[in-house]
Coordinates of C-alpha atoms in Angstrom, one line a residue:
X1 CA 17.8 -6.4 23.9
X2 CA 18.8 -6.7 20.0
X3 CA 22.0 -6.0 19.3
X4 CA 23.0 -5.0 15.3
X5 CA 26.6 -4.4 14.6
X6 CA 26.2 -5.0 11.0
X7 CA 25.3 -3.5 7.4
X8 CA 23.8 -5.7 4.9
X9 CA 25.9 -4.9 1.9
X10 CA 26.8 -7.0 -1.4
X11 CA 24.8 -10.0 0.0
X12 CA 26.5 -10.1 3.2
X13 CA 26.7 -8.8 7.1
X14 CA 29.6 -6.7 6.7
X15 CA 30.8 -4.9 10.1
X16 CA 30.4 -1.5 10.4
X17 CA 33.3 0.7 9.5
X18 CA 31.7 3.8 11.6
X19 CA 32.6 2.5 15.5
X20 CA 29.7 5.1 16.7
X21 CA 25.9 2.9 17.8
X22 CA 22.7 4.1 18.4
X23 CA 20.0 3.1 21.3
X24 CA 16.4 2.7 19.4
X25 CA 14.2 3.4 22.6
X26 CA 10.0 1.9 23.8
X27 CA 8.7 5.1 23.6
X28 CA 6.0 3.2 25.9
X29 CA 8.5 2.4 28.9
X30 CA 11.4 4.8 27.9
X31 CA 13.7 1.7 27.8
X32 CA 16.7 0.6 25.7
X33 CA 15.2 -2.4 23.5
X34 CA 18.0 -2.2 20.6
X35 CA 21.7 -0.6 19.4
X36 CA 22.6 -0.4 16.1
X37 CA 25.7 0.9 13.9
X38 CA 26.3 4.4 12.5
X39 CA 28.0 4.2 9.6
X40 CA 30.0 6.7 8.1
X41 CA 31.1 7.3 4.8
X42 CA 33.1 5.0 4.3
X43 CA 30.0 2.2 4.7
X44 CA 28.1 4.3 2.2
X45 CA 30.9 4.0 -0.1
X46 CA 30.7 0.5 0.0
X47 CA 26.6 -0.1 -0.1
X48 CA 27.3 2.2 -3.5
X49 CA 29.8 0.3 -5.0
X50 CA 27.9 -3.1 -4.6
X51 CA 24.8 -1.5 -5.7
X52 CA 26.7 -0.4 -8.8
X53 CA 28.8 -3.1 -9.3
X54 CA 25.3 -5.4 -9.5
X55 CA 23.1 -3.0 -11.5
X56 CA 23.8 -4.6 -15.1
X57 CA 23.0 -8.2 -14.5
X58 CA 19.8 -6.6 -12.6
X59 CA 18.8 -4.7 -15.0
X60 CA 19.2 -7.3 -17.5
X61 CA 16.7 -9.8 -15.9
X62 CA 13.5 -10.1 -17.3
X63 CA 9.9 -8.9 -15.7
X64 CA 8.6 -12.1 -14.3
X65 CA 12.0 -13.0 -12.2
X66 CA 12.3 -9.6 -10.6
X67 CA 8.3 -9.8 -9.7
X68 CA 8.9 -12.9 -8.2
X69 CA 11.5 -11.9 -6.0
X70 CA 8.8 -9.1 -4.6
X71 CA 5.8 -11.8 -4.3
X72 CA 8.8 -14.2 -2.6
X73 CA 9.5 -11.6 -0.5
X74 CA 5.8 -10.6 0.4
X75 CA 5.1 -14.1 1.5
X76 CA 8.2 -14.3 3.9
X77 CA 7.0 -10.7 5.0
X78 CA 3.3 -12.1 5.5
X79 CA 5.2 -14.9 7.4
X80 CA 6.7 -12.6 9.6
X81 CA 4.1 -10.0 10.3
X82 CA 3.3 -10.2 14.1
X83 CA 7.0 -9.9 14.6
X84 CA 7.2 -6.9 12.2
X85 CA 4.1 -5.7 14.5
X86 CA 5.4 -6.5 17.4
X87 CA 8.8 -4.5 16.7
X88 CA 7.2 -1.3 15.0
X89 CA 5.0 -1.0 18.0
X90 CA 7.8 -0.9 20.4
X91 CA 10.2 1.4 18.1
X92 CA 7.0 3.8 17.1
X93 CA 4.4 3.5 20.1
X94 CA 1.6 2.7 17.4
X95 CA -1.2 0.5 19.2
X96 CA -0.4 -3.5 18.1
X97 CA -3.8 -4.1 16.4
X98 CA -3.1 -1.2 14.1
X99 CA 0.5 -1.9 14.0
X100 CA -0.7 -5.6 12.8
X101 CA -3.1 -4.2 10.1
X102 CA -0.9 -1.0 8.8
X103 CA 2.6 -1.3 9.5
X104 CA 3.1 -5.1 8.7
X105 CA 0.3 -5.7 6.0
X106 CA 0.3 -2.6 3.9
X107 CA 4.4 -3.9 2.8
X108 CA 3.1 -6.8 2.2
X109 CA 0.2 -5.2 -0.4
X110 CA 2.6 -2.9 -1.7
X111 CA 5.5 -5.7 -2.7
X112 CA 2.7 -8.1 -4.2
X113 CA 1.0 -4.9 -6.0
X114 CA 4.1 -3.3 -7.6
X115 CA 4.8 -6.9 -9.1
X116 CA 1.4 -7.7 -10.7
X117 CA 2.1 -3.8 -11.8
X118 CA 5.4 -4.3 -13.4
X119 CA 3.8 -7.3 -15.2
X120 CA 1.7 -5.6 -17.3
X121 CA 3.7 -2.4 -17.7
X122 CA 3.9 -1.1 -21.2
X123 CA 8.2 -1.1 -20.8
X124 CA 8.2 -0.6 -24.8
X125 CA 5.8 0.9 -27.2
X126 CA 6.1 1.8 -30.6
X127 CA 5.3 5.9 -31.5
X128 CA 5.2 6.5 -35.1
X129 CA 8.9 5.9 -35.9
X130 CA 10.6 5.3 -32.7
X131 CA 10.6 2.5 -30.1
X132 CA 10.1 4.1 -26.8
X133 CA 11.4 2.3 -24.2
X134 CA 11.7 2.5 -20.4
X135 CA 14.7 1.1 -18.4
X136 CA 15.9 1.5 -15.1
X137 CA 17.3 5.0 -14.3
X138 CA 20.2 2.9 -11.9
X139 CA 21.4 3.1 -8.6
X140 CA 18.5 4.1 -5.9
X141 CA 19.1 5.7 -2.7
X142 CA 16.2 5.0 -0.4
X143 CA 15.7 7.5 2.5
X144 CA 12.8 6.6 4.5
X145 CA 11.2 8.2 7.9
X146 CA 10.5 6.2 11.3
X147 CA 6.3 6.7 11.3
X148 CA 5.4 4.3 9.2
X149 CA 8.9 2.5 8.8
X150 CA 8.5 -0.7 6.8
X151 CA 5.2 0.8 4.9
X152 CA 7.6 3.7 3.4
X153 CA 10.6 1.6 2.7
X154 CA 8.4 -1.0 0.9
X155 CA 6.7 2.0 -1.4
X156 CA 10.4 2.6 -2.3
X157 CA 11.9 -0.5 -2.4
X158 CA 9.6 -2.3 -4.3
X159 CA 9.3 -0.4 -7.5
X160 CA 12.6 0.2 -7.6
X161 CA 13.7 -3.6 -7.6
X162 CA 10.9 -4.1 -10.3
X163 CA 11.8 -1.6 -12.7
X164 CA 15.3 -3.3 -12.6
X165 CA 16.7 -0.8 -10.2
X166 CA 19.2 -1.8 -7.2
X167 CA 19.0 -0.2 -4.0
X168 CA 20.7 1.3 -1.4
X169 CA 18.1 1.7 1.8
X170 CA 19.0 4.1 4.9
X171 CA 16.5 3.5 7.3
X172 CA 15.8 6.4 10.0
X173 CA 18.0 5.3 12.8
X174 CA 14.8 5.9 15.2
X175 CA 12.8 3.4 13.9
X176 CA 15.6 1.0 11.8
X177 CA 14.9 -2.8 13.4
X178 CA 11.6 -3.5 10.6
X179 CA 14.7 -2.1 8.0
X180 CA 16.7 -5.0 9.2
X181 CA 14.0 -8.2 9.0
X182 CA 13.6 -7.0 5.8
X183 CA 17.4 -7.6 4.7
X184 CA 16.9 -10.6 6.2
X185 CA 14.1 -11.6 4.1
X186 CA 16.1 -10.4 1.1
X187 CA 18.8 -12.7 2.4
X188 CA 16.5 -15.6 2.9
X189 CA 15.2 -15.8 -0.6
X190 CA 17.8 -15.3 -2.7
X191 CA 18.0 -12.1 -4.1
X192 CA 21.9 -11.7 -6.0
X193 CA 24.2 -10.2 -4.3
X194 CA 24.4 -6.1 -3.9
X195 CA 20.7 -5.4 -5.1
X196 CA 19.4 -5.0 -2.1
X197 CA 21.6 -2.9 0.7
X198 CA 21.0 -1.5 3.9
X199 CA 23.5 1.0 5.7
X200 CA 22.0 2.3 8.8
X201 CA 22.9 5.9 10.4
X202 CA 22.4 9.8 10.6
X203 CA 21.6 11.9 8.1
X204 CA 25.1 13.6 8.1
X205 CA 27.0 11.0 8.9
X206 CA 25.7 8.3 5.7
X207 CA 22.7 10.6 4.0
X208 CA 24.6 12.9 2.7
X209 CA 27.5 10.8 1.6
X210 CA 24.8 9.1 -0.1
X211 CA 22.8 11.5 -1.7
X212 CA 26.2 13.5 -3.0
X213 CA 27.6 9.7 -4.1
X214 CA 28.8 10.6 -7.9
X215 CA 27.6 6.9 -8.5
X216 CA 23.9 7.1 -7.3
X217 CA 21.5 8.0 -10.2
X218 CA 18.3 8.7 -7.7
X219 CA 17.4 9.5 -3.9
X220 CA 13.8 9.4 -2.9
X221 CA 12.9 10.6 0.4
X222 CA 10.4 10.4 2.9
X223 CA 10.6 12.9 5.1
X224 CA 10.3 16.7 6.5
X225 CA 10.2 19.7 4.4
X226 CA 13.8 20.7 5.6
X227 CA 15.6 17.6 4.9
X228 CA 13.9 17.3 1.0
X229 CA 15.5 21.1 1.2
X230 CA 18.9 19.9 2.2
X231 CA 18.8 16.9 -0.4
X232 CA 17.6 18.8 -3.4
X233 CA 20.3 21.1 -3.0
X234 CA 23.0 17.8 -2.3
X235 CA 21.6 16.3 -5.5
X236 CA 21.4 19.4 -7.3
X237 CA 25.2 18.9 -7.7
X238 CA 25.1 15.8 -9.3
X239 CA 21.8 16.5 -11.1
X240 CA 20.5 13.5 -9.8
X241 CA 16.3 12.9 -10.1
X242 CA 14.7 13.4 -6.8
X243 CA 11.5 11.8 -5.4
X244 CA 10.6 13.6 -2.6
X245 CA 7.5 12.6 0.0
X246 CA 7.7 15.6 2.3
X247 CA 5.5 17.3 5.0
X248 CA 1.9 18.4 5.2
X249 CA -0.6 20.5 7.1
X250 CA -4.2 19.2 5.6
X251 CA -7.4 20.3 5.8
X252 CA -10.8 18.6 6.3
X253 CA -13.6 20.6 4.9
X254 CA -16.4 20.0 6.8
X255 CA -19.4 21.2 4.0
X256 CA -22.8 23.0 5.6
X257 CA -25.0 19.5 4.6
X258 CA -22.8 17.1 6.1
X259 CA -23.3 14.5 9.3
X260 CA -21.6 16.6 12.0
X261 CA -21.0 13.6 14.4
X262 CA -20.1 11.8 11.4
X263 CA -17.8 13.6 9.8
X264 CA -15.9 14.7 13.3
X265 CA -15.4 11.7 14.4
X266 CA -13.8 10.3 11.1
X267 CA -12.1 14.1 11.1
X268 CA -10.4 12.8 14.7
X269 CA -9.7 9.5 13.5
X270 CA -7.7 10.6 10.7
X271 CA -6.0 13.1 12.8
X272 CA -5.1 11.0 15.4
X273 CA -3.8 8.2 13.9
X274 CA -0.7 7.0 15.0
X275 CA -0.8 9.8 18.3
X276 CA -0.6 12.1 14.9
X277 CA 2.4 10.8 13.4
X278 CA 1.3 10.9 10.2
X279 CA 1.9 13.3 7.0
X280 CA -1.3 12.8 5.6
X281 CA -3.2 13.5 9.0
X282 CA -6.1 16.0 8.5
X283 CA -4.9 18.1 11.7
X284 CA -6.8 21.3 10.1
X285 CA -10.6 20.8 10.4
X286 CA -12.7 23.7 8.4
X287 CA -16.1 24.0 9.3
X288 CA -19.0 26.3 9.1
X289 CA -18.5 29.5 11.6
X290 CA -22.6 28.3 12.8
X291 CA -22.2 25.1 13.6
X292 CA -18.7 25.7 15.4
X293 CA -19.7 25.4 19.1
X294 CA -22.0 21.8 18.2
X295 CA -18.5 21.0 16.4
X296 CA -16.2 21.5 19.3
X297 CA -18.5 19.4 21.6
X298 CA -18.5 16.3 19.5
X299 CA -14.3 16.9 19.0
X300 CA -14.2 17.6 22.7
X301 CA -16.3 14.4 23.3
X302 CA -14.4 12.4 21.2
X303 CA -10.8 13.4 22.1
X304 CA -11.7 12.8 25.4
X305 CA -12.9 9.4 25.1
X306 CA -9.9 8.0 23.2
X307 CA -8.0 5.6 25.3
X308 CA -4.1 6.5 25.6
X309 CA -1.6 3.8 26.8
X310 CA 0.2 0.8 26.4
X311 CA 0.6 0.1 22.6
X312 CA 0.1 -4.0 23.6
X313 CA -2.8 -3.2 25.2
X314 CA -5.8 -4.2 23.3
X315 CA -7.8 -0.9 24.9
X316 CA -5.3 1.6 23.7
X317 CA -6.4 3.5 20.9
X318 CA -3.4 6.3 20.9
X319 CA 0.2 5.1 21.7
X320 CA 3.2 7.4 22.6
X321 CA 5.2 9.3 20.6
X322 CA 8.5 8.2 19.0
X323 CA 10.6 9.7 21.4
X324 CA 11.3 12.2 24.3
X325 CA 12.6 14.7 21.2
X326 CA 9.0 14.5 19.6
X327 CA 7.1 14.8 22.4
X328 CA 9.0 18.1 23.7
X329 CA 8.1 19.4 20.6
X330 CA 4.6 18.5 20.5
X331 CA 4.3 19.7 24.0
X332 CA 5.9 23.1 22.9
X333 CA 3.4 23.5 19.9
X334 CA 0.5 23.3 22.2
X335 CA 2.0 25.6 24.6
X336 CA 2.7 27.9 21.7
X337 CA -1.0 27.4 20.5
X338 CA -2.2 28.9 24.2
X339 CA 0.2 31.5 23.8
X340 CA -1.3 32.4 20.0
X341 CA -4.5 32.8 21.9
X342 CA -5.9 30.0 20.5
X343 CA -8.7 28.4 23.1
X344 CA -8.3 24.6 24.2
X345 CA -11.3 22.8 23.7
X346 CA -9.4 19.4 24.9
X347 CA -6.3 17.8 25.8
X348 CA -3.5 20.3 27.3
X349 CA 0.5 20.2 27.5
X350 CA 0.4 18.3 30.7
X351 CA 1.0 14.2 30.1
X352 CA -2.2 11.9 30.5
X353 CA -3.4 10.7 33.8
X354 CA -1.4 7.8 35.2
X355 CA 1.2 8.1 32.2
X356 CA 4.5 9.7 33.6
X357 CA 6.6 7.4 32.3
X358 CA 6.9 6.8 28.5
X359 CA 6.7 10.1 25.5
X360 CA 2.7 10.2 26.0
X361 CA 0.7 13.5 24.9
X362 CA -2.8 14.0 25.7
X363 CA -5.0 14.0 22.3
X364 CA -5.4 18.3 21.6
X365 CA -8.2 20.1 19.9
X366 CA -7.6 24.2 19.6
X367 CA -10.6 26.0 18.6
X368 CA -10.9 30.0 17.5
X369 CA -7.8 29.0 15.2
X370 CA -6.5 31.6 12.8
X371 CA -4.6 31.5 9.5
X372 CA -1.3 33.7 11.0
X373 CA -1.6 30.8 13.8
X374 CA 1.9 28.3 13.9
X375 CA -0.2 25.7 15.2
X376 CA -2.3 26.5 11.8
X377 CA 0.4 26.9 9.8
X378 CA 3.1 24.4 10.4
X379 CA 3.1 20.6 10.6
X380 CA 2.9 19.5 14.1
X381 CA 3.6 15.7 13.7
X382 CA 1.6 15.1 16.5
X383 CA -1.9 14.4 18.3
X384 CA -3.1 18.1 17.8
X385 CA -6.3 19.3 15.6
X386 CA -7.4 22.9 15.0
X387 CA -10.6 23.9 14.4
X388 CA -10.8 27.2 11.6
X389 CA -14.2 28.6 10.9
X390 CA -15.8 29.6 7.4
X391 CA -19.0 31.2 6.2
X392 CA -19.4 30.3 2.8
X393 CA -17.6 27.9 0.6
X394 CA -15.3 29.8 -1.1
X395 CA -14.2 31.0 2.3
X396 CA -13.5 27.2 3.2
X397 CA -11.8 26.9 0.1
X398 CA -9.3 29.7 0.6
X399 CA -8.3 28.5 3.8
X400 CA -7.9 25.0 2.7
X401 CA -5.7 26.2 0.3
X402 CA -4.0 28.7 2.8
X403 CA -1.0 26.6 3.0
X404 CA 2.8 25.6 1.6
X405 CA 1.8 22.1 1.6
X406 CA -0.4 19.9 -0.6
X407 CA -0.1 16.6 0.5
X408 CA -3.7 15.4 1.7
X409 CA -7.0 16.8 2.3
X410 CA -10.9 15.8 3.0
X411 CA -14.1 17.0 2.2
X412 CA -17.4 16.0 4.0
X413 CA -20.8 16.2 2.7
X414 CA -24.3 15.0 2.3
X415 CA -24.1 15.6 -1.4
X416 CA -21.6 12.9 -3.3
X417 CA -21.1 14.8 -6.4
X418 CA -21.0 18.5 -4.3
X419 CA -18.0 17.2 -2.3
X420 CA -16.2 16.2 -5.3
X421 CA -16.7 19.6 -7.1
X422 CA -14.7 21.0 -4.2
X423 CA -12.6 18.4 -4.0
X424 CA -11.2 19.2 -7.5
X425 CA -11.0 22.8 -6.1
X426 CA -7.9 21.6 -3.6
X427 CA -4.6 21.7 -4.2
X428 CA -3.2 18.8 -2.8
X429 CA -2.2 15.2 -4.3
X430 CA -5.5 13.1 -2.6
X431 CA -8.4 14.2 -1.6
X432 CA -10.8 11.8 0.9
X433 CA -14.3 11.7 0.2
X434 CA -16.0 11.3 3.4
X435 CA -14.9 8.3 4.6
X436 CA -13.0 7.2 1.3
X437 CA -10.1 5.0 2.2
X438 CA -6.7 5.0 1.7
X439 CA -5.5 3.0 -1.6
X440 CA -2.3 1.8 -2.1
X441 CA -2.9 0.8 -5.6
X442 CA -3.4 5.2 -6.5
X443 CA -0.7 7.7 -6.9
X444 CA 0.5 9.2 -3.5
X445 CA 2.4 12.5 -3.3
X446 CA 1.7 16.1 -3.0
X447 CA 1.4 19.6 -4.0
X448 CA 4.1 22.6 -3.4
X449 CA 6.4 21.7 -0.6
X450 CA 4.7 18.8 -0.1
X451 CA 7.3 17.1 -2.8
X452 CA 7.1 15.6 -6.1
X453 CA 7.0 12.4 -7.6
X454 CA 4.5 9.7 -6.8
X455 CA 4.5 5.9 -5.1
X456 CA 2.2 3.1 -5.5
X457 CA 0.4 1.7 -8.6
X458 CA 2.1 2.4 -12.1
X459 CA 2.8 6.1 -11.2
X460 CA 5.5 4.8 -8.5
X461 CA 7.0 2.4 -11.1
X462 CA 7.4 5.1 -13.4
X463 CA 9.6 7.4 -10.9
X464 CA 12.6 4.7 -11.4
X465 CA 12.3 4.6 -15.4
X466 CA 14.8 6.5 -17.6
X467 CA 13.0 7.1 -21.0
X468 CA 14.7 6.0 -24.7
X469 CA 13.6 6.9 -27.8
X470 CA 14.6 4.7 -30.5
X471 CA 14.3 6.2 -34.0
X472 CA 13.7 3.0 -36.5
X473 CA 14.6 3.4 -40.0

């Protein structure tokens, strides 16, 4: 059991004003394995004012100090990844090998990444008469979801810091014990007083204090569609800029030419990742209305095959969901899915054999899917795909497109420069080219109410720059 009773604020455990705690639950075992504080406003009020109170001597340090601090930080990080692992595993029920690879090394790439970025940033230019300079647009407020913990706070985090930026984190109180080894690395190397802080809690109890806080100049968020709702109109008030990372229902377009068995089983892979706890899953696969029934026996196949347990098991492929909240709703999506009329092709409402104990969901593939569908239409955050038929590729086009959200999408094909061509078609911020991986070092973000803003590479530096123009004589 870890107990936290603390905030990390102005360089220093401070006891929580806000007497209320929160359990953090093993989705795996449905056990107790933490409690932390919930703060009220009164702890926001303080992470704020230290924040504030440090921002000029920040701001005033040079490139090369502040990207040291991030590559210091990255090697304590690095130091402490099977622990990071270890912990995200048990507070989000992904599988430890994955948890090893994504959770506790993509922080690591993004703090090291955002420093060699800051490094060669063009912070001043001259345009005709004027010096054009960027400098940091103040105090951050960093909201960050409980998927991918540590990976979201670090693509917040880290740019912020190394635009000159000081920070006030609120971790989701689901997921918040990676939050906390990463004050403590903050701690251990040094960084000044008040630049970093971390107040853990609810969204109405310290994120909104936060994000109304007359003396915060940003909030980025990672989260649902409603809460960058709620924010946006908080903020509105204050005027403050918004970064928002929100929700997404994307599509893999599965093109006439392509490898069926390869392109399914990559399609269920990114679908499934993390038991479908993922924004940028590809939970809508678009194929063509012929080769439907060859389609839902490799998906059928393949869902079937995956191995669900135990996260520290080294056969477990999907993990449990985050808690007993997500899984009822998963559970009540597919149910709603039958009801819609959609057919199961694999998977089910009922828990996997042998797993009565722990948030588990058997992997779910709905064919004869249509566009009015909810289990089309809105983001299920779990391990559910539908399967949408098309007959030409406009058609697939269309129903790619046939959504609120633009966050992610994929297209599969034989052809290289075909896929492309209808990958430029997509409204969404990244498109995946067959198997084209992830890259931290591109601009992340999406399309309609998906959000706006980018992270990672230069494009997530630029989010915490105000812009100057100085007119020279």
């Amino acid at each position: 059991m870890i107990e936290h009773d603390a905030h990390y604020i102005d360089g220093r455990w401070q006891p929580s004003i806000g007497t209320e705690r929160f359990e953090v639950v093993n989705g795996a075992t449905e056990d107790v394995i933490a409690t932390i504080p919930l703060g009220d406003a009164d702890d926001a009020d303080a992470a704020v004012a230290a924040a504030r109170a440090a921002f000029p001597e920040w701001a005033a340090t040079s490139v090369a100090e502040r990207a040291g601090y991030l590559k210091l930080a990255a090697e304590e990080l690095q130091r402490r990844q099977t622990e990071i692992a270890t912990l995200i595993s048990q507070e989000v029920g992904m599988p430890f090998a994955y948890s090893n690879v994504i959770q506790a090394g993509l922080p690591v790439q993004s703090f090291v990444s955002i420093a060699d970025v800051a490094l060669s940033f063009p912070f001043e230019e001259q345009v005709y008469n004027s010096l054009v300079v960027r400098e940091p647009i103040g105090v951050v407020v960093a909201i960050t979801p409980w998927n991918y913990p540590l990976h979201q706070i670090a693509a917040k985090v880290a740019p912020a810091l190394a635009a000159g930026c000081t920070v006030v984190l609120k971790p989701s109180e689901v997921a918040p014990l990676n939050a906390y080894v990463l004050a403590e690395v903050f701690d251990a190397i040094g960084l000044p007083p008040g630049v970093f802080n971390l107040v853990t809690g609810t969204g109405p109890g310290v994120g909104e204090t936060l994000v109304a806080h007359e003396q915060v100049d940003m909030v980025s968020l990672t989260g649902s569609t409603a809460a960058g709702r709620r924010i946006g109109a908080v903020a509105a008030q204050t005027i403050k800029r918004l970064g928002l990372e929100l929700g997404g229902k994307s599509a893999l377009v599965v093109l006439d030419d392509a490898d069926l068995v390869e392109a399914v089983r990559e399609g269920l892979t990114r679908c499934f990742l993390n038991s479908g706890q993922t924004c940028i899953a590809l939970t809508r696969m678009i194929v063509p209305r012929a080769k439907v029934a060859e389609v839902e026996a490799i998906a059928r196949a393949g869902a079937e095959a995956l191995r669900v347990g135990d996260p520290f098991d080294p056969a477990t492929e999907l993990g449990p969901l985050v808690s007993a909240v997500q899984r009822d709703r998963i559970v009540g999506y597919i149910e709603k899915g039958i009801a819609e009329g959609a057919r199961l092709v694999a998977g089910g409402p009922t828990p996997p054999d042998g797993l009565d104990r722990g948030f588990y969901v058997r992997p779910t593939v709905f064919s004869d899917c249509t566009p009015d569908m909810a289990i089309v239409r809105e983001e299920i955050f779990g391990p559910v795909l539908v399967i949408q038929a098309y007959d030409d590729e406009d058609e697939a086009i269309r129903l790619a497109n046939d959504s609120i959200y633009g966050l992610n999408a994929g297209v599969y094909s034989a052809d290289r420069e075909r896929a492309i061509a209808v990958a430029r078609q997509l409204r969404s911020g990244q498109v995946q080219i067959n198997d084209g991986a992830f890259n931290i070092h591109a601009p992340f973000g999406g399309y309609g109410q998906s959000g706006n803003g980018r992270e990672f590479g230069r494009w997530g530096l630029e989010e915490f720059l105000e812009t100057k123009s100085l007119q020279l004589p």
